[in-house]
PDB file of C-alpha atoms in Angstrom:
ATOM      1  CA  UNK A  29       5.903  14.809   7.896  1.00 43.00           C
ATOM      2  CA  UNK A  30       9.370  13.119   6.886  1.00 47.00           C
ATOM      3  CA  UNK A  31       9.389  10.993   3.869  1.00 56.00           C
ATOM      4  CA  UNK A  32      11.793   8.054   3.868  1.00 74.00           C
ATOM      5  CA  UNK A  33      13.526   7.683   0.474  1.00 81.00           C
ATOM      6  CA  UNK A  34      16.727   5.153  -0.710  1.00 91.00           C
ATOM      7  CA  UNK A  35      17.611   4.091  -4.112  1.00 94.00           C
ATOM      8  CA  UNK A  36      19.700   0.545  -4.621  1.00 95.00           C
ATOM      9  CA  UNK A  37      20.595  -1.868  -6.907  1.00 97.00           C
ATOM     10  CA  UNK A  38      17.189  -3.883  -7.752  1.00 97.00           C
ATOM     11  CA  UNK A  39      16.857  -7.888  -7.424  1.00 96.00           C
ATOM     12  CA  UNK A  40      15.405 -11.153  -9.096  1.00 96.00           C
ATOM     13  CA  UNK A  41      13.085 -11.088  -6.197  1.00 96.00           C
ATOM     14  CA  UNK A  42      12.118  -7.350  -6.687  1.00 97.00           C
ATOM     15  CA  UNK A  43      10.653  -8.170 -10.526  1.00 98.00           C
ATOM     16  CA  UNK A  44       7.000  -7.861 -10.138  1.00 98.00           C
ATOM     17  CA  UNK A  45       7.562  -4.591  -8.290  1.00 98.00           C
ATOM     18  CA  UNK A  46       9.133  -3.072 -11.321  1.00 98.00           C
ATOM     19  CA  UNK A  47       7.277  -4.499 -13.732  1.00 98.00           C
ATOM     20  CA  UNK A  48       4.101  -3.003 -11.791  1.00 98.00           C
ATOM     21  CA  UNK A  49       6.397   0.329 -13.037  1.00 98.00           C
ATOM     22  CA  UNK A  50       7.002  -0.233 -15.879  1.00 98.00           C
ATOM     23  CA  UNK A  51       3.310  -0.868 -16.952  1.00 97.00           C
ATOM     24  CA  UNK A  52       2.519   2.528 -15.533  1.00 97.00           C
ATOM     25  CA  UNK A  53       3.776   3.783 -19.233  1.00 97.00           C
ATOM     26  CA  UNK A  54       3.661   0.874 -21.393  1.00 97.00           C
ATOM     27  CA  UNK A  55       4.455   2.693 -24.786  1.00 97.00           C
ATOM     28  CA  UNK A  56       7.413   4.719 -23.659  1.00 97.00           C
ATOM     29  CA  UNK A  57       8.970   1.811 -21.389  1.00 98.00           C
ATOM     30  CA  UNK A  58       8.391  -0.691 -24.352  1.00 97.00           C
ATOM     31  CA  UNK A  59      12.512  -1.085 -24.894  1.00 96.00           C
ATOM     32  CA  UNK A  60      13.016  -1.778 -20.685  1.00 97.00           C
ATOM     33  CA  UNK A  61      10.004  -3.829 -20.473  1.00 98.00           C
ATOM     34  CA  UNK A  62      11.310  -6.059 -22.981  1.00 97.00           C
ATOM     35  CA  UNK A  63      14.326  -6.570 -21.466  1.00 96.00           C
ATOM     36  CA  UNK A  64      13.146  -7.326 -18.593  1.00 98.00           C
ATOM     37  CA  UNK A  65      10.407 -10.056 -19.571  1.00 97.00           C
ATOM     38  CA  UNK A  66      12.923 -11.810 -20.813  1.00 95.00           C
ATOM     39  CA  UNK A  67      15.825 -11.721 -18.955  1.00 96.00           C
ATOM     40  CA  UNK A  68      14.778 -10.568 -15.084  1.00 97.00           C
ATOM     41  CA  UNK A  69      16.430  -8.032 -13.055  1.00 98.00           C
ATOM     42  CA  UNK A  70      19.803 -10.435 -12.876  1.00 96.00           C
ATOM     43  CA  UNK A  71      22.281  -7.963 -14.357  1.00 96.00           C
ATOM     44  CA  UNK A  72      24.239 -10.193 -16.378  1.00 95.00           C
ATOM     45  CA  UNK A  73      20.900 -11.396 -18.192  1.00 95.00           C
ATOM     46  CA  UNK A  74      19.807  -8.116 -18.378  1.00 96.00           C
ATOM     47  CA  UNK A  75      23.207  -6.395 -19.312  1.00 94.00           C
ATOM     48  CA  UNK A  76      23.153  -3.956 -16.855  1.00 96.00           C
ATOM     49  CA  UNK A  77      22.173  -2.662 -13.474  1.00 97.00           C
ATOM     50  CA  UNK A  78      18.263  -1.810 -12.430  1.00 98.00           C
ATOM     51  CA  UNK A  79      18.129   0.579  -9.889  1.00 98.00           C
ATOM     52  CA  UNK A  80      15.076   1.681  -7.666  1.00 98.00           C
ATOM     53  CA  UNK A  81      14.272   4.181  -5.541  1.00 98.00           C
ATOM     54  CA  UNK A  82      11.830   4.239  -2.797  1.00 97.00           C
ATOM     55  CA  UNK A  83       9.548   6.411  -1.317  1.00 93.00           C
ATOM     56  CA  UNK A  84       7.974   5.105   1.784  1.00 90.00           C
ATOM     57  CA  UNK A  85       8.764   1.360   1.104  1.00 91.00           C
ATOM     58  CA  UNK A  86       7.015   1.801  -2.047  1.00 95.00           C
ATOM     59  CA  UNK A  87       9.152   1.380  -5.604  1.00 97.00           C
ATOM     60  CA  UNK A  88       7.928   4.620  -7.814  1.00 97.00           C
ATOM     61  CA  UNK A  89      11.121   4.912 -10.430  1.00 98.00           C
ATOM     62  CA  UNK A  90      13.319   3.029 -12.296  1.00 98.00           C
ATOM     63  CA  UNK A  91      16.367   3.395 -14.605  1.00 98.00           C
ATOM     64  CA  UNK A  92      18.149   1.174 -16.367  1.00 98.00           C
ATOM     65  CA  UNK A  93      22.201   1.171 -16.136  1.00 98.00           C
ATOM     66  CA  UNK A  94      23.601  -1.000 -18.829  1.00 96.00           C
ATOM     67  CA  UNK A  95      24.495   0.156 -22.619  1.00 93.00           C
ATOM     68  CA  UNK A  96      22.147   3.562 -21.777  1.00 96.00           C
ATOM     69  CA  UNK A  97      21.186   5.169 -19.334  1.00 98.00           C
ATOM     70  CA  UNK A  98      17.509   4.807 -18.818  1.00 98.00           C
ATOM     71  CA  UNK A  99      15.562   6.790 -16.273  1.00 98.00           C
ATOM     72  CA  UNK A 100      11.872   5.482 -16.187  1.00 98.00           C
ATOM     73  CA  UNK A 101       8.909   6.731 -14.914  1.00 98.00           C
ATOM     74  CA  UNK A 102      11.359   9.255 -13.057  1.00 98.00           C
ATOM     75  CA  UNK A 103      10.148  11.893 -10.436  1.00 96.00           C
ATOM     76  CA  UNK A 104      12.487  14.866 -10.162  1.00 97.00           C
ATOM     77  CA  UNK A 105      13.867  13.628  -6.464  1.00 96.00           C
ATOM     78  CA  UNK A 106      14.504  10.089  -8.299  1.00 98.00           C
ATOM     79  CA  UNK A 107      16.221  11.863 -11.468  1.00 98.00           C
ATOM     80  CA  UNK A 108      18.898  13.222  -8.653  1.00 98.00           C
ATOM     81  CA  UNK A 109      19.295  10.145  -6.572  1.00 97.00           C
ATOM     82  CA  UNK A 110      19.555   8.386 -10.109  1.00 98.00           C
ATOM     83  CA  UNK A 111      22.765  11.431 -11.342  1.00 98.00           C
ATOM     84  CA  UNK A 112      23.876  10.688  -7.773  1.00 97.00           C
ATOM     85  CA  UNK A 113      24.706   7.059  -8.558  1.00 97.00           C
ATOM     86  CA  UNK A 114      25.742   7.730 -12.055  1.00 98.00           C
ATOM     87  CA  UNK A 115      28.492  10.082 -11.338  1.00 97.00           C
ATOM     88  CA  UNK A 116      29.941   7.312  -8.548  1.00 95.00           C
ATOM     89  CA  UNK A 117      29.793   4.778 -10.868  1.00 93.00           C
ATOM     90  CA  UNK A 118      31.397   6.971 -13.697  1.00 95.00           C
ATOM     91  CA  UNK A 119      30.008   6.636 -17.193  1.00 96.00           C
ATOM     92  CA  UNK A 120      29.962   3.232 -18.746  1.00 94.00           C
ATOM     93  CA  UNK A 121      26.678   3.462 -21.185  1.00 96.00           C
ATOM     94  CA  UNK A 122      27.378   4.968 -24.511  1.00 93.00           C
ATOM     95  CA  UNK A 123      23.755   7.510 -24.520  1.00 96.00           C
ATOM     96  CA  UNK A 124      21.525   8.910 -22.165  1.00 98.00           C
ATOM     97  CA  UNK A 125      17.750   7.901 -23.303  1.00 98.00           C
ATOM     98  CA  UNK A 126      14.238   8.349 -22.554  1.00 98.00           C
ATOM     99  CA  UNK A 127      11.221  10.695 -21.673  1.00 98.00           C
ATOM    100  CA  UNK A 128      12.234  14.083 -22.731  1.00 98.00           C
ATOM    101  CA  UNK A 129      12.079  15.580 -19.366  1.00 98.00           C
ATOM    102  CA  UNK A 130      13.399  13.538 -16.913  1.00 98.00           C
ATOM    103  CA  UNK A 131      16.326  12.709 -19.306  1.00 98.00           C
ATOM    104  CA  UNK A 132      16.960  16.569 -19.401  1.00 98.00           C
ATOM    105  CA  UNK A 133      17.280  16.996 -16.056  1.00 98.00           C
ATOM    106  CA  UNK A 134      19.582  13.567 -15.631  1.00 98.00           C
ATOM    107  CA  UNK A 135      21.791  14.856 -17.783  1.00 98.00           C
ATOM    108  CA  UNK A 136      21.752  18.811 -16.582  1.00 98.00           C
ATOM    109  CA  UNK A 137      22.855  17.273 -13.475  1.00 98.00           C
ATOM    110  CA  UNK A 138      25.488  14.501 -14.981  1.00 98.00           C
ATOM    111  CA  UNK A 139      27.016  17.282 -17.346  1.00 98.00           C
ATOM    112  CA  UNK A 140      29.911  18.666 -15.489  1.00 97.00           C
ATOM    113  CA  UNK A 141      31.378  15.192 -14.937  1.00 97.00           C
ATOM    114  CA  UNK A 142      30.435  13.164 -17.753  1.00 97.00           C
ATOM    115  CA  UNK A 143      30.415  16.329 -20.652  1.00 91.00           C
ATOM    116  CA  UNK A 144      30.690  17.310 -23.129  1.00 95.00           C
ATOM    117  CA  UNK A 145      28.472  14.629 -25.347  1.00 97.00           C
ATOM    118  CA  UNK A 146      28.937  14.144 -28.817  1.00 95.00           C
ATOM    119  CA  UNK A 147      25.401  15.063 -29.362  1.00 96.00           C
ATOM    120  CA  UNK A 148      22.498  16.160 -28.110  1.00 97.00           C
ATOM    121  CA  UNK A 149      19.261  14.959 -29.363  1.00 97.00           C
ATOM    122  CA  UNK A 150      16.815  16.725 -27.015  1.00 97.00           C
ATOM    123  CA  UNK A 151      13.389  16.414 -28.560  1.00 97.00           C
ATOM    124  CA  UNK A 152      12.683  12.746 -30.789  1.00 98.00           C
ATOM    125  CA  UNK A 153       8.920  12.759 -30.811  1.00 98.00           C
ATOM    126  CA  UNK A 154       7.659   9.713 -29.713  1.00 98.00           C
ATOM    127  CA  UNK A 155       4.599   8.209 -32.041  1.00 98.00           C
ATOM    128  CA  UNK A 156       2.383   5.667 -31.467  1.00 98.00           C
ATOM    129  CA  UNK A 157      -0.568   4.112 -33.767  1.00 98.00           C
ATOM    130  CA  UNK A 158      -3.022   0.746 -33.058  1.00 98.00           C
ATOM    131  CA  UNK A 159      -4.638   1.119 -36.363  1.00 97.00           C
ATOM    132  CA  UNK A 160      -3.483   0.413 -40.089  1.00 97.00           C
ATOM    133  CA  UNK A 161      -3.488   3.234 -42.735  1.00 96.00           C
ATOM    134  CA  UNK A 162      -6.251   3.809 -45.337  1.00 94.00           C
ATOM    135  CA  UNK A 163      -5.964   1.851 -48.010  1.00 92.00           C
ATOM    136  CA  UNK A 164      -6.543   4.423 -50.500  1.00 91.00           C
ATOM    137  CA  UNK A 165      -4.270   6.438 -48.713  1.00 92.00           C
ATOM    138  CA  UNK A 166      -1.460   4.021 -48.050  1.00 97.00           C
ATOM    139  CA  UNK A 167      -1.066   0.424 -49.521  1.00 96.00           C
ATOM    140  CA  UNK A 168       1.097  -1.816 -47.702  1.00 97.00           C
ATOM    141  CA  UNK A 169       4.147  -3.193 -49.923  1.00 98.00           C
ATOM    142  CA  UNK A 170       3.688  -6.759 -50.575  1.00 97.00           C
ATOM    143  CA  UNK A 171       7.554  -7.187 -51.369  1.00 98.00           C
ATOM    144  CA  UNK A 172       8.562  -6.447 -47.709  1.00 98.00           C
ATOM    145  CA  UNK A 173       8.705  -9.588 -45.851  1.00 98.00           C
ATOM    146  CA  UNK A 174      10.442 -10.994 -42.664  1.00 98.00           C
ATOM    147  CA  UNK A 175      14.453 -11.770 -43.170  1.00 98.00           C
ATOM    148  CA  UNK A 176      15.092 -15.413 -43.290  1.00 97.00           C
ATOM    149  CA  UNK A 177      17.771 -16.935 -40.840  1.00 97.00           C
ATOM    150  CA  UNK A 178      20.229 -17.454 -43.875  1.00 97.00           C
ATOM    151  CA  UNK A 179      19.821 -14.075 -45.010  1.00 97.00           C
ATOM    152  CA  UNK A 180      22.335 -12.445 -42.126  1.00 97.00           C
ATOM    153  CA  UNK A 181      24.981 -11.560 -45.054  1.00 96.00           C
ATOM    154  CA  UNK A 182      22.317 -10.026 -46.890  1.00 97.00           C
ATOM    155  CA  UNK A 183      20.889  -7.820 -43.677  1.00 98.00           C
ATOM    156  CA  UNK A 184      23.741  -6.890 -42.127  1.00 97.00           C
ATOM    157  CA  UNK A 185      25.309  -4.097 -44.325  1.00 97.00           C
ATOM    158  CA  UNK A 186      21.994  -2.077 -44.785  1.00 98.00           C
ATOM    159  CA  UNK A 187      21.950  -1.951 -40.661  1.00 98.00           C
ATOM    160  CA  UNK A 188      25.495  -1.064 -40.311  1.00 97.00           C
ATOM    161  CA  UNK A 189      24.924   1.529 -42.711  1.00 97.00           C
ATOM    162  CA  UNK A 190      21.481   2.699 -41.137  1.00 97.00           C
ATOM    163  CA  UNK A 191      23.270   2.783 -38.199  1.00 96.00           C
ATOM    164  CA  UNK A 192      26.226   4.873 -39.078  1.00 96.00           C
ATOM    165  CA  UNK A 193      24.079   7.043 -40.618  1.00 94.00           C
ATOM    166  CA  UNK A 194      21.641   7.790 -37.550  1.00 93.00           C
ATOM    167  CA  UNK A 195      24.306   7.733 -34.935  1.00 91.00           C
ATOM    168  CA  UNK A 196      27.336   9.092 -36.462  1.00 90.00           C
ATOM    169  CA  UNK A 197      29.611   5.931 -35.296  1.00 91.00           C
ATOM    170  CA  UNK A 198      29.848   2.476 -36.760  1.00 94.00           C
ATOM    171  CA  UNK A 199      28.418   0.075 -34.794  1.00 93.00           C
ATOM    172  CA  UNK A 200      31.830  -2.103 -36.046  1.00 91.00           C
ATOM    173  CA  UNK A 201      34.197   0.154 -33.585  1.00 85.00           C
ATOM    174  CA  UNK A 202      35.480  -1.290 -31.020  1.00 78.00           C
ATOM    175  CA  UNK A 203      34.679  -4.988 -30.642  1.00 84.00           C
ATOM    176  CA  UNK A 204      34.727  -5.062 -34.813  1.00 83.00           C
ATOM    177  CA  UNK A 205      30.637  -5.703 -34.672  1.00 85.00           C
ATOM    178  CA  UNK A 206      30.696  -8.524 -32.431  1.00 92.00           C
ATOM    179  CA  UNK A 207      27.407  -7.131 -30.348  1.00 90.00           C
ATOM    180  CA  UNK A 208      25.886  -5.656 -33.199  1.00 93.00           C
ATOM    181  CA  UNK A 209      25.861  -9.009 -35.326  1.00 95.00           C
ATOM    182  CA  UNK A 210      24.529 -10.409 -32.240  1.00 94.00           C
ATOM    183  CA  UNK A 211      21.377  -8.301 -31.701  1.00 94.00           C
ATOM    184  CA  UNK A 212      20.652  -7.925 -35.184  1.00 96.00           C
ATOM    185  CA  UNK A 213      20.823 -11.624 -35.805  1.00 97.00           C
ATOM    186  CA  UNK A 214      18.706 -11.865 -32.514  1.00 95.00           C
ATOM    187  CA  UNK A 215      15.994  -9.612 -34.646  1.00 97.00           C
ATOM    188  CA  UNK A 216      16.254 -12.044 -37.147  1.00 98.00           C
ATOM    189  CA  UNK A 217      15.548 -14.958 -35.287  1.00 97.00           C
ATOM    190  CA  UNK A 218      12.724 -13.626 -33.612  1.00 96.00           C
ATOM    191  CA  UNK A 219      11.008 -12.713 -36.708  1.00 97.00           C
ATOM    192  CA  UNK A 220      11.285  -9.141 -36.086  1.00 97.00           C
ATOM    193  CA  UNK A 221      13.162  -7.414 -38.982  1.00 98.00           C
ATOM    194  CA  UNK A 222      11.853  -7.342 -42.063  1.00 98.00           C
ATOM    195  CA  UNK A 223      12.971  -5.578 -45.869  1.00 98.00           C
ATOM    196  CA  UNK A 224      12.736  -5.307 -49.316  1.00 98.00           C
ATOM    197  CA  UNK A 225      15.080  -6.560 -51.641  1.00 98.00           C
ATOM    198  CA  UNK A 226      15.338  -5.226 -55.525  1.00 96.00           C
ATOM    199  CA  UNK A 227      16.339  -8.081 -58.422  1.00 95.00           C
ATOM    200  CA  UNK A 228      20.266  -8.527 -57.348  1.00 95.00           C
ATOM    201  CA  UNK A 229      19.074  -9.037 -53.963  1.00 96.00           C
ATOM    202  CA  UNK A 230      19.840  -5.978 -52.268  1.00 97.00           C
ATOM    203  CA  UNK A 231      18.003  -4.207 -49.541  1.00 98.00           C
ATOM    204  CA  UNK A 232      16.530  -0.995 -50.993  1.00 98.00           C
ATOM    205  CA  UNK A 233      14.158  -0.729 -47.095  1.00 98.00           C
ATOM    206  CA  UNK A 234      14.142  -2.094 -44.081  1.00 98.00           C
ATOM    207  CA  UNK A 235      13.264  -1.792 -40.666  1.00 98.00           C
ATOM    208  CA  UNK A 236      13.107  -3.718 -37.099  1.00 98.00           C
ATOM    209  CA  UNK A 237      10.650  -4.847 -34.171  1.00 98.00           C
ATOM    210  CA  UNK A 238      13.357  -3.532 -32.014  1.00 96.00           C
ATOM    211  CA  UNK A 239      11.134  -4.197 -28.640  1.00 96.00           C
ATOM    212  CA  UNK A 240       8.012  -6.373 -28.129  1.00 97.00           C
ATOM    213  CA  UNK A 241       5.749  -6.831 -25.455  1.00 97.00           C
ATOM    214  CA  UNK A 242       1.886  -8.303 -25.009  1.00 96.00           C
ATOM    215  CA  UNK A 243       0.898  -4.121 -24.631  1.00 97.00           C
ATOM    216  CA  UNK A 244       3.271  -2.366 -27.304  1.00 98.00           C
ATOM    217  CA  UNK A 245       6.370  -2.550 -29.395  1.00 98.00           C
ATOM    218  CA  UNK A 246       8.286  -0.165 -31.179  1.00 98.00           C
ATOM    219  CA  UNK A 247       9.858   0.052 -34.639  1.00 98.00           C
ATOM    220  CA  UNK A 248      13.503   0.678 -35.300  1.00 97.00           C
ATOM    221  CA  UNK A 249      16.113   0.890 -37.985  1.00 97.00           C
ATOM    222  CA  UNK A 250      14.037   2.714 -40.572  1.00 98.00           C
ATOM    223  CA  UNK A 251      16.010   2.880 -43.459  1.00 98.00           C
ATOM    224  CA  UNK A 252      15.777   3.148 -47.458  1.00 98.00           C
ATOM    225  CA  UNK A 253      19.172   2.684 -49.573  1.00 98.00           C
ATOM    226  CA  UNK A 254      20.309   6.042 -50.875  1.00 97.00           C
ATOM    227  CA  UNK A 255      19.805   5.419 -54.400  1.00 96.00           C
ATOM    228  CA  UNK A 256      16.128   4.275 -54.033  1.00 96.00           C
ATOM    229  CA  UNK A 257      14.917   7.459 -51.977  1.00 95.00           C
ATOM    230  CA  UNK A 258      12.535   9.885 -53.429  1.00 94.00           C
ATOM    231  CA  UNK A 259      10.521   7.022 -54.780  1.00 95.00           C
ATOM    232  CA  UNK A 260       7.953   6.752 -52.531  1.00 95.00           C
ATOM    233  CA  UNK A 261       9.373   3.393 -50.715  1.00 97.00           C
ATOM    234  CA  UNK A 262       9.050   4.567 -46.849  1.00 97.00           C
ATOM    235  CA  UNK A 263       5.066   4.661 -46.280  1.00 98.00           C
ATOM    236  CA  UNK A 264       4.147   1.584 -48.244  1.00 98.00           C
ATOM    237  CA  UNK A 265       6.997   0.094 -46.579  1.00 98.00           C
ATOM    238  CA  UNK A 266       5.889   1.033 -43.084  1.00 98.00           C
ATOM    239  CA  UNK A 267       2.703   0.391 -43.674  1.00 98.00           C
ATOM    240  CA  UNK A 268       3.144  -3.551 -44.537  1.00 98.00           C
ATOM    241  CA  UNK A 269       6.162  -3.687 -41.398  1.00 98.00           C
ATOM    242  CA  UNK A 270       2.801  -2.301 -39.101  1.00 98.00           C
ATOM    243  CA  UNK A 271       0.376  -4.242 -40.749  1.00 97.00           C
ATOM    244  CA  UNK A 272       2.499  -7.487 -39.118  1.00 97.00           C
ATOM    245  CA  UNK A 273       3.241  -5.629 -35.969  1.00 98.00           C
ATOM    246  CA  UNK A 274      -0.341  -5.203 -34.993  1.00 98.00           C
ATOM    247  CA  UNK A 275      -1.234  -8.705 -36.432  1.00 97.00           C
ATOM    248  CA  UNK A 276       1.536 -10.963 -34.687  1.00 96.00           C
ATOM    249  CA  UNK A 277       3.414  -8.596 -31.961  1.00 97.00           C
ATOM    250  CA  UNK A 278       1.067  -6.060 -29.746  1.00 98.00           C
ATOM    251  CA  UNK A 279      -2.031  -3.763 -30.054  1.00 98.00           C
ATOM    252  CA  UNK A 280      -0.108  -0.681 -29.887  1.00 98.00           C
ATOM    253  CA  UNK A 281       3.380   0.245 -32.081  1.00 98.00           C
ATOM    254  CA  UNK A 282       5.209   3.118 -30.944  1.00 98.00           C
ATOM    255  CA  UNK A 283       8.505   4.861 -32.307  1.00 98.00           C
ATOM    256  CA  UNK A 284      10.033   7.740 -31.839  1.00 97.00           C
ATOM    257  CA  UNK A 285      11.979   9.955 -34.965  1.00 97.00           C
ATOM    258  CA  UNK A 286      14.854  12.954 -34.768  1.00 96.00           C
ATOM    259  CA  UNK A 287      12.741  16.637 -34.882  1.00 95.00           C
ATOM    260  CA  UNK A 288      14.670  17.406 -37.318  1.00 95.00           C
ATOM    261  CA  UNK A 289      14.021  14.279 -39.737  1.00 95.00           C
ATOM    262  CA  UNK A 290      10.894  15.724 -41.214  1.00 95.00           C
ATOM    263  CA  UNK A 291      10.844  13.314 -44.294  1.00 94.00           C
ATOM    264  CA  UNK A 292      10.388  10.639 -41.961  1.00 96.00           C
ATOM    265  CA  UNK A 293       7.843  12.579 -39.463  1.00 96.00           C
ATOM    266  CA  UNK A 294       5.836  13.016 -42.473  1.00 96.00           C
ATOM    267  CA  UNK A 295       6.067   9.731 -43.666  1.00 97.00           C
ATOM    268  CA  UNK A 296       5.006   8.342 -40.226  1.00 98.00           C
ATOM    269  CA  UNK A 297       1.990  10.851 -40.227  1.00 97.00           C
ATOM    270  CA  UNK A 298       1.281   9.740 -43.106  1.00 96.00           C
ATOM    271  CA  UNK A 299       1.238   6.206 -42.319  1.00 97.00           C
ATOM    272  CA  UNK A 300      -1.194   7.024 -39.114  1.00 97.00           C
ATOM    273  CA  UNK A 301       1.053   7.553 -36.197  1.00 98.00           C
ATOM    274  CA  UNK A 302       0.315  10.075 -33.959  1.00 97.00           C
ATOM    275  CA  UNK A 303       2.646  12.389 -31.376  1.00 97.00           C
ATOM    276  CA  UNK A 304       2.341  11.653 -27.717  1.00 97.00           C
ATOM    277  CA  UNK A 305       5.034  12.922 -26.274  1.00 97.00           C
ATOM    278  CA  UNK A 306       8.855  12.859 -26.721  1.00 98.00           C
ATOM    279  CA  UNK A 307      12.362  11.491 -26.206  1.00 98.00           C
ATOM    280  CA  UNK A 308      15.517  12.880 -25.596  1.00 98.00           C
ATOM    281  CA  UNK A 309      18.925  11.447 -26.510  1.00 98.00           C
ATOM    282  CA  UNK A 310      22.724  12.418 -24.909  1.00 98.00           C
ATOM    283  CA  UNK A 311      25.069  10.925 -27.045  1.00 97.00           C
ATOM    284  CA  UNK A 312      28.419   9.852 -26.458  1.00 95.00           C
TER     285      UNK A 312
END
């Protein structure tokens, strides 16, 4: 029996389609799902391409072609129609992202062209939790609040320096910050990153709402200044950064953490969240 299969660029008009995809895995699509509640399949909206690929007329996979490269809810045969494309196109996106599996076998197959990466991040367990901690066991930290619209100057250098420090890059190369300011102030407006400041005003933690939608988010940006760490800041701090996620954002708050980081995978145990599968990340 033949099987009739195409992949293309996806449309406005295609949007309930591949949201009807994207709710297949609410918790790991929480980033793409995001995007595209707000801004559509339009590319320029969404910054970037959303291609599809068909089996039978029906849309089964997605991934996302803009700053990463996104494969979601990807079979095997969609994973090589997806490389196909990528290695026309030639790489634009600065990582390769998502489910551990398919995003192993994208980039086994977009290697030889695009290699070598800068690094390879091939299992980031992905956590979720829909529950608060114990109190006795963890107390959320009643100094970490939401960052105020005026507070930008304040903000900013504790990202760029989370950022550098979990990437390896500055997000300043390049177009000096320009993007960066943007989506971090973007954070801010929405109400979605939140800190701790000591007495001169500085951030000793902070972390992000870095996607939200009505099923699940997903924390970013987890970071404690270097002088204040060994003091027992992270769990409190996650704990009061969930306790508004659950109240105000979604039921469900996922993130996912290096393998390797096991300070924070403890920390996030500790705080309640649970494994349920994992990411992989190709860096550029």
């Amino acid at each position: 029996m033949l099987t009739q299969t195409t992949t293309r660029v996806l449309e406005p008009s295609d949007l309930d389609a591949a949201l009807a995809v994207l709710d297949r895995d609410p918790v790991a699509n929480a980033f793409v799902t995001s995007r595209v509640q707000v801004a559509g399949l339009d590319p320029w909206r969404l910054g970037g391409e959303m291609w599809g690929w068909y089996e039978d007329g029906a849309l089964t996979s997605l991934c996302y072609a803009g700053a990463n490269l996104v494969p979601i809810c990807a079979t095997p045969r969609a994973v090589r129609a997806f490389a196909d494309r990528a290695r026309r196109a030639g790489r634009r996106c600065s990582s390769v992202v998502g489910p551990a599996e398919p995003t192993a076998q994208l980039w086994r197959l977009l290697e030889p062209s695009w290699g070598p990466a800068r690094e390879v991040r091939s299992r980031q367990p992905l956590m979720v939790t829909d529950r608060l901690p114990d109190p006795a066991e963890v107390t959320p930290d009643p100094y970490v609040r939401r960052i105020r619209k005026d507070e930008m100057e304040t903000i900013m250098p504790a990202c760029v320096a989370m950022f550098t420090e979990e990437v390896g890059v500055s997000p300043l190369a390049g177009d000096g910050g320009l993007l960066y300011q943007a989506r971090v102030a973007e954070l801010v407006g929405s109400g979605r990153s939140f800190a701790r400041l000591d007495a001169d005003g500085r951030v000793v933690f902070k972390a992000e709402i870095g996607a939200a939608t009505p099923q699940a988010c997903q924390i970013q940006g987890v970071w404690v200044a270097p002088e204040y760490r060994g003091q027992g800041l992270a769990a409190p701090g996650m704990a009061a950064v969930l306790r508004y996620a659950l109240a105000d954002v979604a039921p469900l708050v996922s993130l996912y953490v290096n393998d390797f980081n096991t300070a924070a995978r403890r920390t996030y145990h500790r705080v309640g969240f649970q494994e349920v599968g994992a990411f992989m990340s190709v860096l550029f």
